[in-house]
mmCIF file with all atom_site columns, C-alpha atoms in Angstrom:
data_model
loop_
_atom_site.group_PDB
_atom_site.id
_atom_site.type_symbol
_atom_site.label_atom_id
_atom_site.label_alt_id
_atom_site.label_comp_id
_atom_site.label_asym_id
_atom_site.label_entity_id
_atom_site.label_seq_id
_atom_site.pdbx_PDB_ins_code
_atom_site.Cartn_x
_atom_site.Cartn_y
_atom_site.Cartn_z
_atom_site.occupancy
_atom_site.B_iso_or_equiv
_atom_site.pdbx_formal_charge
_atom_site.auth_seq_id
_atom_site.auth_comp_id
_atom_site.auth_asym_id
_atom_site.auth_atom_id
_atom_site.pdbx_PDB_model_num
ATOM 1   C CA . MET F 1 1   ? 57.520 104.790 113.776 1.00 72.00 ? 1244 MET F CA 1
ATOM 2   C CA . ILE F 1 2   ? 57.476 108.331 115.200 1.00 78.00 ? 1245 ILE F CA 1
ATOM 3   C CA . GLN F 1 3   ? 61.257 108.432 115.006 1.00 75.00 ? 1246 GLN F CA 1
ATOM 4   C CA . ALA F 1 4   ? 61.156 107.495 111.319 1.00 77.00 ? 1247 ALA F CA 1
ATOM 5   C CA . ILE F 1 5   ? 58.588 110.225 110.609 1.00 83.00 ? 1248 ILE F CA 1
ATOM 6   C CA . VAL F 1 6   ? 60.577 112.909 112.465 1.00 80.00 ? 1249 VAL F CA 1
ATOM 7   C CA . SER F 1 7   ? 63.834 111.819 110.793 1.00 77.00 ? 1250 SER F CA 1
ATOM 8   C CA . ALA F 1 8   ? 62.233 111.805 107.359 1.00 78.00 ? 1251 ALA F CA 1
ATOM 9   C CA . THR F 1 9   ? 60.779 115.256 108.132 1.00 82.00 ? 1252 THR F CA 1
ATOM 10  C CA . ALA F 1 10  ? 64.277 116.492 109.046 1.00 80.00 ? 1253 ALA F CA 1
ATOM 11  C CA . GLY F 1 11  ? 65.607 115.151 105.742 1.00 77.00 ? 1254 GLY F CA 1
ATOM 12  C CA . LEU F 1 12  ? 62.768 116.849 103.860 1.00 82.00 ? 1255 LEU F CA 1
ATOM 13  C CA . ILE F 1 13  ? 63.392 120.155 105.685 1.00 83.00 ? 1256 ILE F CA 1
ATOM 14  C CA . VAL F 1 14  ? 66.997 120.016 104.568 1.00 81.00 ? 1257 VAL F CA 1
ATOM 15  C CA . LEU F 1 15  ? 65.971 119.380 100.967 1.00 81.00 ? 1258 LEU F CA 1
ATOM 16  C CA . ALA F 1 16  ? 63.260 122.051 101.192 1.00 86.00 ? 1259 ALA F CA 1
ATOM 17  C CA . VAL F 1 17  ? 65.671 124.812 102.275 1.00 87.00 ? 1260 VAL F CA 1
ATOM 18  C CA . TYR F 1 18  ? 67.900 124.022 99.314  1.00 88.00 ? 1261 TYR F CA 1
ATOM 19  C CA . ILE F 1 19  ? 65.091 125.110 96.944  1.00 91.00 ? 1262 ILE F CA 1
ATOM 20  C CA . PRO F 1 20  ? 64.947 128.805 97.978  1.00 90.00 ? 1263 PRO F CA 1
ATOM 21  C CA . TYR F 1 21  ? 68.740 128.773 98.325  1.00 90.00 ? 1264 TYR F CA 1
ATOM 22  C CA . ALA F 1 22  ? 69.094 127.528 94.738  1.00 92.00 ? 1265 ALA F CA 1
ATOM 23  C CA . LEU F 1 23  ? 66.558 130.110 93.555  1.00 93.00 ? 1266 LEU F CA 1
ATOM 24  C CA . ASP F 1 24  ? 68.496 132.873 95.339  1.00 92.00 ? 1267 ASP F CA 1
ATOM 25  C CA . ILE F 1 25  ? 71.648 131.697 93.564  1.00 93.00 ? 1268 ILE F CA 1
ATOM 26  C CA . LEU F 1 26  ? 69.863 131.723 90.201  1.00 93.00 ? 1269 LEU F CA 1
ATOM 27  C CA . ARG F 1 27  ? 68.484 135.238 90.900  1.00 93.00 ? 1270 ARG F CA 1
ATOM 28  C CA . GLY F 1 28  ? 71.950 136.494 91.830  1.00 91.00 ? 1271 GLY F CA 1
ATOM 29  C CA . ARG F 1 29  ? 71.077 137.215 95.489  1.00 89.00 ? 1272 ARG F CA 1
ATOM 30  C CA . VAL F 1 30  ? 73.472 134.585 96.810  1.00 86.00 ? 1273 VAL F CA 1
ATOM 31  C CA . GLN F 1 31  ? 77.007 133.841 95.712  1.00 87.00 ? 1274 GLN F CA 1
ATOM 32  C CA . THR F 1 32  ? 78.027 130.576 97.313  1.00 88.00 ? 1275 THR F CA 1
ATOM 33  C CA . SER F 1 33  ? 81.627 129.537 97.889  1.00 87.00 ? 1276 SER F CA 1
ATOM 34  C CA . ARG F 1 34  ? 82.683 127.093 95.165  1.00 91.00 ? 1277 ARG F CA 1
ATOM 35  C CA . ALA F 1 35  ? 85.428 125.607 97.339  1.00 88.00 ? 1278 ALA F CA 1
ATOM 36  C CA . THR F 1 36  ? 83.100 124.963 100.259 1.00 86.00 ? 1279 THR F CA 1
ATOM 37  C CA . ARG F 1 37  ? 80.418 123.465 98.037  1.00 89.00 ? 1280 ARG F CA 1
ATOM 38  C CA . ALA F 1 38  ? 82.907 121.132 96.318  1.00 91.00 ? 1281 ALA F CA 1
ATOM 39  C CA . MET F 1 39  ? 84.288 119.940 99.647  1.00 87.00 ? 1282 MET F CA 1
ATOM 40  C CA . PHE F 1 40  ? 80.796 119.574 101.161 1.00 85.00 ? 1283 PHE F CA 1
ATOM 41  C CA . ALA F 1 41  ? 79.615 117.391 98.280  1.00 91.00 ? 1284 ALA F CA 1
ATOM 42  C CA . VAL F 1 42  ? 82.555 115.018 98.698  1.00 88.00 ? 1285 VAL F CA 1
ATOM 43  C CA . LEU F 1 43  ? 82.351 114.976 102.488 1.00 83.00 ? 1286 LEU F CA 1
ATOM 44  C CA . LEU F 1 44  ? 78.620 114.407 102.730 1.00 85.00 ? 1287 LEU F CA 1
ATOM 45  C CA . VAL F 1 45  ? 78.827 111.328 100.531 1.00 87.00 ? 1288 VAL F CA 1
ATOM 46  C CA . ILE F 1 46  ? 81.692 110.045 102.713 1.00 82.00 ? 1289 ILE F CA 1
ATOM 47  C CA . VAL F 1 47  ? 79.796 110.775 105.953 1.00 80.00 ? 1290 VAL F CA 1
ATOM 48  C CA . LEU F 1 48  ? 76.725 109.009 104.579 1.00 86.00 ? 1291 LEU F CA 1
ATOM 49  C CA . LEU F 1 49  ? 78.849 105.892 103.997 1.00 83.00 ? 1292 LEU F CA 1
ATOM 50  C CA . GLN F 1 50  ? 80.386 106.211 107.476 1.00 78.00 ? 1293 GLN F CA 1
ATOM 51  C CA . GLN F 1 51  ? 76.968 106.577 109.101 1.00 78.00 ? 1294 GLN F CA 1
ATOM 52  C CA . ARG F 1 52  ? 75.817 103.475 107.247 1.00 83.00 ? 1295 ARG F CA 1
ATOM 53  C CA . ASP F 1 53  ? 78.792 101.564 108.665 1.00 79.00 ? 1296 ASP F CA 1
ATOM 54  C CA . LEU F 1 54  ? 77.901 102.838 112.155 1.00 75.00 ? 1297 LEU F CA 1
ATOM 55  C CA . ASP F 1 55  ? 74.255 101.694 111.744 1.00 76.00 ? 1298 ASP F CA 1
ATOM 56  C CA . SER F 1 56  ? 72.937 105.223 112.203 1.00 74.00 ? 1299 SER F CA 1
ATOM 57  C CA . GLY F 1 57  ? 69.498 104.267 110.903 1.00 74.00 ? 1300 GLY F CA 1
ATOM 58  C CA . TRP F 1 58  ? 67.096 107.114 110.269 1.00 73.00 ? 1301 TRP F CA 1
ATOM 59  C CA . ALA F 1 59  ? 69.704 109.663 111.377 1.00 72.00 ? 1302 ALA F CA 1
ATOM 60  C CA . MET F 1 60  ? 71.096 109.168 107.880 1.00 79.00 ? 1303 MET F CA 1
ATOM 61  C CA . ALA F 1 61  ? 68.026 110.897 106.385 1.00 79.00 ? 1304 ALA F CA 1
ATOM 62  C CA . ILE F 1 62  ? 69.416 114.344 107.130 1.00 78.00 ? 1305 ILE F CA 1
ATOM 63  C CA . THR F 1 63  ? 72.835 113.465 105.696 1.00 82.00 ? 1306 THR F CA 1
ATOM 64  C CA . ALA F 1 64  ? 71.206 112.061 102.546 1.00 86.00 ? 1307 ALA F CA 1
ATOM 65  C CA . GLY F 1 65  ? 69.180 115.274 102.146 1.00 85.00 ? 1308 GLY F CA 1
ATOM 66  C CA . GLU F 1 66  ? 72.296 117.373 102.704 1.00 84.00 ? 1309 GLU F CA 1
ATOM 67  C CA . ALA F 1 67  ? 74.274 115.325 100.176 1.00 89.00 ? 1310 ALA F CA 1
ATOM 68  C CA . LEU F 1 68  ? 71.636 115.649 97.444  1.00 90.00 ? 1311 LEU F CA 1
ATOM 69  C CA . GLY F 1 69  ? 71.166 119.359 98.051  1.00 90.00 ? 1312 GLY F CA 1
ATOM 70  C CA . SER F 1 70  ? 74.886 120.002 98.272  1.00 90.00 ? 1313 SER F CA 1
ATOM 71  C CA . ILE F 1 71  ? 75.541 118.330 94.934  1.00 94.00 ? 1314 ILE F CA 1
ATOM 72  C CA . ALA F 1 72  ? 72.833 120.480 93.315  1.00 93.00 ? 1315 ALA F CA 1
ATOM 73  C CA . ILE F 1 73  ? 74.308 123.682 94.810  1.00 93.00 ? 1316 ILE F CA 1
ATOM 74  C CA . LEU F 1 74  ? 77.790 122.622 93.697  1.00 94.00 ? 1317 LEU F CA 1
ATOM 75  C CA . VAL F 1 75  ? 76.535 122.406 90.117  1.00 95.00 ? 1318 VAL F CA 1
ATOM 76  C CA . LEU F 1 76  ? 75.034 125.919 90.402  1.00 94.00 ? 1319 LEU F CA 1
ATOM 77  C CA . SER F 1 77  ? 78.234 127.275 91.967  1.00 92.00 ? 1320 SER F CA 1
ATOM 78  C CA . PHE F 1 78  ? 80.229 126.501 88.839  1.00 92.00 ? 1321 PHE F CA 1
ATOM 79  C CA . SER F 1 79  ? 78.536 129.339 86.978  1.00 92.00 ? 1322 SER F CA 1
ATOM 80  C CA . ARG F 1 80  ? 77.276 131.525 89.836  1.00 91.00 ? 1323 ARG F CA 1
ATOM 81  C CA . GLY F 1 81  ? 79.602 131.022 92.790  1.00 88.00 ? 1324 GLY F CA 1
ATOM 82  C CA . MET F 1 82  ? 82.610 132.826 94.217  1.00 86.00 ? 1325 MET F CA 1
ATOM 83  C CA . GLY F 1 83  ? 86.184 131.660 94.607  1.00 81.00 ? 1326 GLY F CA 1
ATOM 84  C CA . GLY F 1 84  ? 87.382 128.126 94.280  1.00 83.00 ? 1327 GLY F CA 1
ATOM 85  C CA . LEU F 1 85  ? 91.042 128.632 93.515  1.00 87.00 ? 1328 LEU F CA 1
ATOM 86  C CA . GLN F 1 86  ? 92.183 131.270 96.008  1.00 84.00 ? 1329 GLN F CA 1
ATOM 87  C CA . ARG F 1 87  ? 95.046 130.500 98.380  1.00 85.00 ? 1330 ARG F CA 1
ATOM 88  C CA . LEU F 1 88  ? 92.707 129.640 101.295 1.00 81.00 ? 1331 LEU F CA 1
ATOM 89  C CA . ASP F 1 89  ? 90.689 127.338 99.008  1.00 83.00 ? 1332 ASP F CA 1
ATOM 90  C CA . ILE F 1 90  ? 93.813 125.465 97.900  1.00 87.00 ? 1333 ILE F CA 1
ATOM 91  C CA . VAL F 1 91  ? 95.057 125.105 101.486 1.00 84.00 ? 1334 VAL F CA 1
ATOM 92  C CA . CYS F 1 92  ? 91.645 123.711 102.461 1.00 80.00 ? 1335 CYS F CA 1
ATOM 93  C CA . TYR F 1 93  ? 91.668 121.246 99.540  1.00 84.00 ? 1336 TYR F CA 1
ATOM 94  C CA . PHE F 1 94  ? 95.098 120.072 100.662 1.00 85.00 ? 1337 PHE F CA 1
ATOM 95  C CA . LEU F 1 95  ? 94.009 119.667 104.304 1.00 79.00 ? 1338 LEU F CA 1
ATOM 96  C CA . LEU F 1 96  ? 90.871 117.840 103.163 1.00 78.00 ? 1339 LEU F CA 1
ATOM 97  C CA . ALA F 1 97  ? 92.966 115.442 101.067 1.00 84.00 ? 1340 ALA F CA 1
ATOM 98  C CA . ILE F 1 98  ? 95.209 114.723 104.071 1.00 81.00 ? 1341 ILE F CA 1
ATOM 99  C CA . ASP F 1 99  ? 92.130 114.157 106.227 1.00 73.00 ? 1342 ASP F CA 1
ATOM 100 C CA . ILE F 1 100 ? 90.596 111.727 103.719 1.00 76.00 ? 1343 ILE F CA 1
ATOM 101 C CA . LEU F 1 101 ? 93.919 109.907 103.421 1.00 82.00 ? 1344 LEU F CA 1
ATOM 102 C CA . CYS F 1 102 ? 94.075 109.500 107.210 1.00 77.00 ? 1345 CYS F CA 1
ATOM 103 C CA . TRP F 1 103 ? 90.516 108.146 107.159 1.00 73.00 ? 1346 TRP F CA 1
ATOM 104 C CA . GLN F 1 104 ? 91.413 105.640 104.444 1.00 78.00 ? 1347 GLN F CA 1
ATOM 105 C CA . LEU F 1 105 ? 94.464 104.473 106.366 1.00 83.00 ? 1348 LEU F CA 1
ATOM 106 C CA . SER F 1 106 ? 92.459 103.899 109.548 1.00 78.00 ? 1349 SER F CA 1
ATOM 107 C CA . SER F 1 107 ? 89.972 101.075 109.848 1.00 73.00 ? 1350 SER F CA 1
ATOM 108 C CA . ASN F 1 108 ? 88.080 102.796 112.651 1.00 79.00 ? 1351 ASN F CA 1
ATOM 109 C CA . THR F 1 109 ? 84.778 104.222 111.374 1.00 75.00 ? 1352 THR F CA 1
ATOM 110 C CA . LEU F 1 110 ? 84.214 106.409 114.436 1.00 83.00 ? 1353 LEU F CA 1
ATOM 111 C CA . LEU F 1 111 ? 87.683 107.924 114.046 1.00 84.00 ? 1354 LEU F CA 1
ATOM 112 C CA . ALA F 1 112 ? 86.872 108.401 110.368 1.00 78.00 ? 1355 ALA F CA 1
ATOM 113 C CA . LEU F 1 113 ? 83.658 110.235 111.298 1.00 81.00 ? 1356 LEU F CA 1
ATOM 114 C CA . HIS F 1 114 ? 85.650 112.557 113.575 1.00 87.00 ? 1357 HIS F CA 1
ATOM 115 C CA . LEU F 1 115 ? 88.095 113.186 110.751 1.00 82.00 ? 1358 LEU F CA 1
ATOM 116 C CA . SER F 1 116 ? 85.164 113.946 108.445 1.00 80.00 ? 1359 SER F CA 1
ATOM 117 C CA . ILE F 1 117 ? 83.853 116.492 110.926 1.00 88.00 ? 1360 ILE F CA 1
ATOM 118 C CA . LEU F 1 118 ? 87.326 118.051 111.039 1.00 86.00 ? 1361 LEU F CA 1
ATOM 119 C CA . ALA F 1 119 ? 87.361 118.054 107.246 1.00 81.00 ? 1362 ALA F CA 1
ATOM 120 C CA . ASP F 1 120 ? 83.938 119.699 107.232 1.00 84.00 ? 1363 ASP F CA 1
ATOM 121 C CA . VAL F 1 121 ? 85.248 122.431 109.530 1.00 90.00 ? 1364 VAL F CA 1
ATOM 122 C CA . ILE F 1 122 ? 88.063 122.933 107.025 1.00 85.00 ? 1365 ILE F CA 1
ATOM 123 C CA . ALA F 1 123 ? 85.508 123.038 104.197 1.00 84.00 ? 1366 ALA F CA 1
ATOM 124 C CA . CYS F 1 124 ? 83.537 125.724 106.063 1.00 90.00 ? 1367 CYS F CA 1
ATOM 125 C CA . MET F 1 125 ? 86.522 128.090 106.267 1.00 89.00 ? 1368 MET F CA 1
ATOM 126 C CA . PRO F 1 126 ? 86.196 129.546 102.735 1.00 88.00 ? 1369 PRO F CA 1
ATOM 127 C CA . MET F 1 127 ? 82.454 130.044 103.310 1.00 89.00 ? 1370 MET F CA 1
ATOM 128 C CA . PHE F 1 128 ? 82.988 131.686 106.710 1.00 93.00 ? 1371 PHE F CA 1
ATOM 129 C CA . TYR F 1 129 ? 85.670 133.962 105.245 1.00 91.00 ? 1372 TYR F CA 1
ATOM 130 C CA . LYS F 1 130 ? 83.501 134.905 102.248 1.00 89.00 ? 1373 LYS F CA 1
ATOM 131 C CA . THR F 1 131 ? 80.500 135.556 104.492 1.00 91.00 ? 1374 THR F CA 1
ATOM 132 C CA . TRP F 1 132 ? 82.604 137.637 106.880 1.00 92.00 ? 1375 TRP F CA 1
ATOM 133 C CA . ARG F 1 133 ? 83.622 139.863 103.970 1.00 90.00 ? 1376 ARG F CA 1
ATOM 134 C CA . HIS F 1 134 ? 80.195 139.746 102.231 1.00 89.00 ? 1377 HIS F CA 1
ATOM 135 C CA . PRO F 1 135 ? 77.550 138.996 104.906 1.00 87.00 ? 1378 PRO F CA 1
ATOM 136 C CA . ARG F 1 136 ? 74.660 139.554 102.509 1.00 84.00 ? 1379 ARG F CA 1
ATOM 137 C CA . SER F 1 137 ? 75.983 137.024 100.002 1.00 85.00 ? 1380 SER F CA 1
ATOM 138 C CA . GLU F 1 138 ? 74.096 134.235 101.787 1.00 86.00 ? 1381 GLU F CA 1
ATOM 139 C CA . THR F 1 139 ? 70.454 133.509 102.554 1.00 84.00 ? 1382 THR F CA 1
ATOM 140 C CA . PRO F 1 140 ? 69.518 133.121 106.253 1.00 89.00 ? 1383 PRO F CA 1
ATOM 141 C CA . LEU F 1 141 ? 66.636 130.663 105.723 1.00 88.00 ? 1384 LEU F CA 1
ATOM 142 C CA . PHE F 1 142 ? 69.059 128.083 104.383 1.00 87.00 ? 1385 PHE F CA 1
ATOM 143 C CA . TYR F 1 143 ? 71.112 128.143 107.576 1.00 92.00 ? 1386 TYR F CA 1
ATOM 144 C CA . ILE F 1 144 ? 68.070 128.326 109.868 1.00 92.00 ? 1387 ILE F CA 1
ATOM 145 C CA . GLY F 1 145 ? 66.908 125.081 108.260 1.00 88.00 ? 1388 GLY F CA 1
ATOM 146 C CA . GLY F 1 146 ? 70.461 123.819 108.762 1.00 88.00 ? 1389 GLY F CA 1
ATOM 147 C CA . VAL F 1 147 ? 69.982 124.264 112.502 1.00 93.00 ? 1390 VAL F CA 1
ATOM 148 C CA . ALA F 1 148 ? 66.404 122.963 112.753 1.00 89.00 ? 1391 ALA F CA 1
ATOM 149 C CA . ALA F 1 149 ? 66.750 119.797 110.684 1.00 84.00 ? 1392 ALA F CA 1
ATOM 150 C CA . PRO F 1 150 ? 69.761 118.320 112.530 1.00 86.00 ? 1393 PRO F CA 1
ATOM 151 C CA . LEU F 1 151 ? 68.132 119.057 115.876 1.00 88.00 ? 1394 LEU F CA 1
ATOM 152 C CA . LEU F 1 152 ? 64.980 117.235 114.714 1.00 85.00 ? 1395 LEU F CA 1
ATOM 153 C CA . SER F 1 153 ? 67.216 114.365 113.658 1.00 80.00 ? 1396 SER F CA 1
ATOM 154 C CA . VAL F 1 154 ? 68.714 114.237 117.157 1.00 83.00 ? 1397 VAL F CA 1
ATOM 155 C CA . ILE F 1 155 ? 65.262 114.283 118.764 1.00 83.00 ? 1398 ILE F CA 1
ATOM 156 C CA . ALA F 1 156 ? 64.152 111.429 116.505 1.00 77.00 ? 1399 ALA F CA 1
ATOM 157 C CA . SER F 1 157 ? 67.252 109.337 117.087 1.00 74.00 ? 1400 SER F CA 1
ATOM 158 C CA . PRO F 1 158 ? 66.379 105.806 118.227 1.00 69.00 ? 1401 PRO F CA 1
ATOM 159 C CA . SER F 1 159 ? 69.471 105.798 120.422 1.00 73.00 ? 1402 SER F CA 1
ATOM 160 C CA . TYR F 1 160 ? 71.383 108.617 121.955 1.00 82.00 ? 1403 TYR F CA 1
ATOM 161 C CA . GLN F 1 161 ? 74.757 107.097 121.227 1.00 85.00 ? 1404 GLN F CA 1
ATOM 162 C CA . TYR F 1 162 ? 77.582 109.483 120.616 1.00 89.00 ? 1405 TYR F CA 1
ATOM 163 C CA . ALA F 1 163 ? 78.425 107.966 117.207 1.00 81.00 ? 1406 ALA F CA 1
ATOM 164 C CA . VAL F 1 164 ? 74.872 108.560 115.985 1.00 79.00 ? 1407 VAL F CA 1
ATOM 165 C CA . LEU F 1 165 ? 74.447 112.092 117.383 1.00 86.00 ? 1408 LEU F CA 1
ATOM 166 C CA . VAL F 1 166 ? 77.841 113.703 116.797 1.00 89.00 ? 1409 VAL F CA 1
ATOM 167 C CA . PHE F 1 167 ? 77.388 114.601 113.116 1.00 85.00 ? 1410 PHE F CA 1
ATOM 168 C CA . PRO F 1 168 ? 73.875 116.113 113.359 1.00 86.00 ? 1411 PRO F CA 1
ATOM 169 C CA . LEU F 1 169 ? 74.935 118.149 116.411 1.00 92.00 ? 1412 LEU F CA 1
ATOM 170 C CA . TYR F 1 170 ? 78.003 119.356 114.550 1.00 93.00 ? 1413 TYR F CA 1
ATOM 171 C CA . LEU F 1 171 ? 75.845 120.382 111.548 1.00 90.00 ? 1414 LEU F CA 1
ATOM 172 C CA . ALA F 1 172 ? 73.572 122.437 113.802 1.00 94.00 ? 1415 ALA F CA 1
ATOM 173 C CA . LEU F 1 173 ? 76.572 124.152 115.408 1.00 96.00 ? 1416 LEU F CA 1
ATOM 174 C CA . ALA F 1 174 ? 78.222 124.957 112.055 1.00 95.00 ? 1417 ALA F CA 1
ATOM 175 C CA . ASN F 1 175 ? 74.989 126.570 110.853 1.00 94.00 ? 1418 ASN F CA 1
ATOM 176 C CA . VAL F 1 176 ? 74.677 128.592 114.067 1.00 96.00 ? 1419 VAL F CA 1
ATOM 177 C CA . VAL F 1 177 ? 78.232 129.885 113.500 1.00 96.00 ? 1420 VAL F CA 1
ATOM 178 C CA . GLN F 1 178 ? 77.373 130.850 109.907 1.00 95.00 ? 1421 GLN F CA 1
ATOM 179 C CA . LEU F 1 179 ? 74.240 132.699 111.080 1.00 95.00 ? 1422 LEU F CA 1
ATOM 180 C CA . GLY F 1 180 ? 76.338 134.473 113.727 1.00 95.00 ? 1423 GLY F CA 1
ATOM 181 C CA . ILE F 1 181 ? 78.777 135.630 111.057 1.00 94.00 ? 1424 ILE F CA 1
ATOM 182 C CA . MET F 1 182 ? 75.906 136.813 108.859 1.00 92.00 ? 1425 MET F CA 1
ATOM 183 C CA . TYR F 1 183 ? 74.292 138.790 111.663 1.00 90.00 ? 1426 TYR F CA 1
ATOM 184 C CA . ARG F 1 184 ? 77.403 139.921 113.549 1.00 85.00 ? 1427 ARG F CA 1
ATOM 185 C CA . HIS F 1 185 ? 76.831 143.591 112.703 1.00 71.00 ? 1428 HIS F CA 1
ATOM 186 C CA . THR F 1 186 ? 73.249 143.427 113.931 1.00 70.00 ? 1429 THR F CA 1
ATOM 187 C CA . LEU F 1 187 ? 74.308 141.640 117.113 1.00 60.00 ? 1430 LEU F CA 1
ATOM 188 C CA . VAL F 1 188 ? 77.087 144.154 117.854 1.00 55.00 ? 1431 VAL F CA 1
ATOM 189 C CA . VAL F 1 189 ? 74.861 147.186 117.274 1.00 52.00 ? 1432 VAL F CA 1
ATOM 190 C CA . ARG F 1 190 ? 72.173 145.902 119.640 1.00 54.00 ? 1433 ARG F CA 1
ATOM 191 C CA . ALA F 1 191 ? 74.584 144.862 122.397 1.00 49.00 ? 1434 ALA F CA 1
#
């Protein structure tokens, strides 16, 4: 029961951080990467299906929250985002399509989950590049929640099997990288 509560809390944290992120987009403080948001929306739905096949249980709460929030941000990015059709974006779309094709051709769900993580790394590239060039174009709270919620999901996991933990741990790491890119100038000045 505790695990279900902590997992549901992680899913709610993820959804909750999407609210100020969406408001920052609407206010013009954040300009999200259209390419990344499009790829995230597709990937998170795929990962949710893969986690279901792997019997991930309550660990799916965070992925469900991410998928819902990502779809909402994708919709906002159409009118208020950046990029989407630059050369890097198109290369990433192509790599993502190859990755999804490989997943469809394999009948191994764990391999498919690894390919989805690889595809997610590819999807992050336009966002990382945009944030590197425009570090203030993102909101830190969103990514702090993106570290906290997956770690809560790991803590609440009913089993510490690799297949159940790999995606939440990856999400936390990707958000730490994004925060590092956002604060790289601050970190370099203080070092």
